[in-house]
């Protein structure tokens, strides 16, 4: 049981000194009951809040000390019965830091060294020096300098000075040090290289070298016979020091004389010493001795005497003294060079004259003397100095016991010369060899070291001893009675002196009366003896009063002492006050305070730092009550408020001090509501954090959190109660994802509950969906695709907005790995559909679907299985074999393809086979279907090669064919010869000729010819045998006038075949002409040599003539470079072309008759270009389809498909079977443009390449979904990026790159992401704005996304956006913001004016050029020109097959004002004669006389010199069916200097007729010449014509409608145009310059090929034709009219008025037959219903001038679908004469593009059928 008395145990503070950055505890330990409270003050004020200050039970701990922590600290300890206070001073100082330099040093002995000790920290410090841990004592070598002894100097350092030097800095118990290592080498010089003794002749130069080393580097001097070598004209000296410290010196003597000989000595000296080397250099000459100086030697040392001999040679050198040859004792040595050494010289023995004798010749010597004087140094007799005391006498004697006189003696004290006199108190008495030092009154100043120094001519010596003087203690300051104030510091003064220094001791006797007994004062931290002997009491207490005694002693004399009285005065102090007290807000509170001390005492109250004035503040009242020596003061508060929760202090004041009592008043109330914030929100939980700003001065007991759905009221809230007060955060769980909640909070203390906090509205994050997609359905679409459909998950399970779906699929068949492949798609609605592509064929797949939102992926649906559709087998049957059984039967066997390649249920096999004929042609392709793995082929051709392929097929169709297998059927009996002839060759012989069998059925071994006479009675015919190579035989010995039956049969190894037909012949004397050769069809590839035989017999010898049929005429075949008729009648055609095809007639004629055979020559050419189109596309494939063109007369062997990526020229080839009409390119890059072209191949070669088409696989570049957040998480150093926001565009994302940088900086940081989910940017700066660039790439391209974001501050707070600071230029900005709209409006008006002007100019240009013309430069790109970058839009050149050029405003049409309209032309003006001009051949003319409502067009675009144009829908004759590749033309613009005589000129000349005649303007002329390599150029052509028949019908209707509207614009229609690269022979389409289409398309900048047609507007009737601009036919005079085409001559529109008859001369019969055919053709088509006689007469006229027309004009065209006719001989002649450079060009005829080979010459019957065939789809109607 404790009593209620106050007890306090207190450990007081002391003065403290501490360093920065350390920790310290200020002790304050108190005890009592009730338990006291401790309060700390600094400099009289309560401690401010600082985390570095920690209050503990044992005191106050301060961590991480700083200088501002210095000050006065007080510890107040209070309980209800009183308070105590203890204070102290804390000094925080900088720690000492010491740096010693130099750090490490290596030098030589005798060097001078300096050490500097640099100290950082408080300026109050002392420095001490140590060497090898021993204190350094200054001496003659070492001195310590500087204000703080911070410099150490070592002069003439010796070896003993090496070691570790330390510099210590000390300050009140704190020290710091640094050290340095010094290594002193023996720096005494040493000679490391020298010269040797030598002999030289006079005038012979020599050089001496001496090298020495030392520390410091020495210097070298030279002497000659002890005389210095002086640099002059004789002696050249030099000296240098190398990097390693080696000193090298040279002496060069250029022309030595005898005096230059002698002993040369080099001496190396430095501060550490010296070294020398010497050697004799002898100069030849008479020897002599230089004069020698007398020598003074010091007794006891060594002396050298040199005999200075010069000249050479000499015999010897001797030394003598007193007539005796030396040496005569052990101390004498004579060296070979004549030097005498005296060791330990003695005065009596060694002093005297020495003789040097040099023997220069036998019995001849020279001598020289030297005198040696010996000096003796002084020797001091040792002495000691005894100790003495002050006031005594002192006598010190110094005696020199030996040495030469005179001797000088001096005295030094502590290194300083003693000056005798009263100032020093010292007297000195000196005699010859002694001196005494006398002190009559010894004092303390006479302490020190005394040195006696004696010197004479020989040396100086010294002797040193110390004098010690003792002094008894005495008071310097005596103690006196003293008053001290309680709690303050007090000093009791007492100072003494003496030697040795006296020791001071203090004693204390308690009480104020007479002292009873003294006790030693205990020395503690509170009480200390100062250095001068005074007593320091740091904190005076009442118990310190009493008597004090100061006593001193040093062992010399008696002790001394002195007493004093200490009186303690009590200052005013607070003895009782409440330390802490509580009050309720609004209640009355009283505070009491009791004080004591020396009277009078005044008590003052303060509230915090403010003095309380009760008179001015009625809420306060103060009352005072005295009780004994105590004063009680009461402060009343009415009422207490929150602001009263502060420290109140009562201050007691008297004359000796002030006391203070501190009372902490706490006013309690309910707490303030907490400040609530959301720290983290998740899908189903949130983390809340709060801060309780004010707890009502009562401990928080608990918290309550209430939350609800935002749409609900607080009546439907959820509550989390009784949260521990130690928590400042809480997790709210079991929330629903993607919902909005309202949250508030309460806090509780013992007083009550707070108000609700501010209400927060929070949205929970999305969570992965909890439900799978519904109603998943699979539907196989193709063999490699399955369509998946489903519906979104239930709404309540979506947990957010469904962003997309992941479809997982896997193969469930054997061998699959069971892993799902995942594809992703963006959500589009409640119902979704996706097609899985590139699956395995006929394979079962399991599919699951998962929905995902921003938070992640939900559960997957139940796996559903589906099987892809069947497909064709991808592998052919295996082990295909063929066996020939008989001549018409073979067996084919094979094995089933691998099961995995069937891609379906095997339905059977199909065997495809065709024959290969000897001429290279293929037979009809046949196939047999079977379910077995063997088939018998019956009914084959005998002895024939067959190609066989086998394929498997499924429900989906035929699979891949096997490789071609070749088989030949066996031989059999041959068929009959195909023909036989027998003609008489004389009166007794006949010649038989025959043709080989059509079916030889084997190798013909021989022919058997049978001859019989019906009436001869011979039973058996005669047989004759002929070699198989011979196809004729002469039978002789026949009877004239007798008839014979002749037949033949062929023989193979199988036997004789069937006989031919039997012919009858009768030998005769005169034989009419007969032809043995046979007519028929001859087929040959082009560019080969063909021989058409025409062997004849007859008497007389027949004449052979060859003609070639063309329509109804026959053209004689003349010999030239390409054609030759041999003597046997054989026609040789070299390098045949398509135009050489036709019917050739050979006629043999003599006087008795003639015979004729007709040979149909079929020239096979490469196939025509196929028409290629794109069927379907997917992400990785393009399916192509095509329609083959004309096969060129030879069956198509296959197709070559080439494709490449659009912007490259790396073409890849694919070979396709001839039976295929479609093909799918697989494994292509997703979202990529491809170029594709196709060519067919037959036995002749590869045909024309199709037009290049472009197609793009599905897919596009990645795009970032705007609905997705780019950043998922940001804090002060990290940022999370949402990579799932990228949509792939259908092509997998391959690369994802990021660049980011702080805003306002230049350098980007790059990062490449491998994951596609989330990426974190780390090591970001706090509170910094960043710029971010993201780029995602796939095979289709790259997508970009940019953004800006800011990292948070360290405390999680966000930073504001970057805004430009408002500065001095704001007024300018305002002006600019106001003026900018005005400027922009002005610029807009100007820009609008410019745009309208440009549009007007553009519209004017558009009158010249159509839109299609502009597109041609964009669409008809060169196939070898790469396209940079991805395609930017749809590719149009597939869809724009032709380009129409409006040539209004061209040079040939006259302008009228601004309308630019054509001048109307009348019929009369049109028919007027004009100047001769070239006729424009590439023109299609439309006129009412020629064209009725829907008649065919007359096309002249393919006119060749010497040909007639006819209707496109006219007869297609077999004679011209192979004319397609007859020639090709290269178009170029001729230069002015180029001769036009050898070039064909194509002129487009449009004229305008006016009322005053014809205005002729300069026409554009272009030269056309034949290409040199037709085949190469043709194979590289690409056509722009690719329209389907539907498109052509639309184009025809559109153009017809425009003509009906009487558009007055003449038009060109470009059907094909190519530019040739002369370096590569590659042909490219179109032009890239749309500025002038007429120029750019007709005259490309490079040689090229173009074809075009042109026409004026179509006049529907004669009246309309009077007001249109039309081209003028250029030959309107008589001679020109004759050259017009036949169909033009029949119309009066082209005839002069009044001219009823044809002015042209008669035409040959061949021409007439052509006219007749032409007339029939027109009548057949119903073109002319009635013709007047003039027209009929004109129509029957000949056409003779067309050849000359072609000679002066030609068309630069490609082969066109038109039927051309050969010209007459006159035409050929005219052409030849006008084009001498190429005489054969006039015979070239135009070719038909798609005509088929026909064996019949009668084509009229098929006119109607072919009029709507391929020809009608080949031209653009204008």
XYZ file of N, CA, C and O in Angstrom, residues 292-296 369-373:
40
model
N 102.728 20.406 -57.412
C 101.747 19.914 -56.465
C 101.637 20.879 -55.299
O 102.652 21.398 -54.812
N 100.362 21.111 -54.820
C 100.135 22.003 -53.697
C 100.378 21.258 -52.395
O 100.199 20.052 -52.306
N 100.753 22.038 -51.361
C 100.909 21.447 -50.037
C 99.545 20.993 -49.527
O 98.492 21.594 -49.838
N 99.564 19.976 -48.672
C 98.341 19.340 -48.199
C 98.263 19.474 -46.693
O 99.274 19.298 -45.980
N 97.026 19.825 -46.202
C 96.742 19.841 -44.766
C 95.852 18.654 -44.468
O 94.738 18.542 -45.019
N 108.180 17.419 -55.074
C 107.889 17.258 -53.647
C 106.577 17.939 -53.302
O 106.134 18.880 -53.977
N 106.022 17.495 -52.139
C 104.824 18.081 -51.582
C 104.944 17.984 -50.072
O 105.409 16.991 -49.534
N 104.488 19.057 -49.328
C 104.579 19.083 -47.879
C 103.211 18.816 -47.288
O 102.217 19.411 -47.709
N 103.168 17.927 -46.289
C 101.938 17.534 -45.614
C 101.977 18.062 -44.193
O 102.933 17.771 -43.455
N 100.977 18.927 -43.848
C 100.823 19.439 -42.494
C 99.641 18.736 -41.846
O 98.559 18.651 -42.443
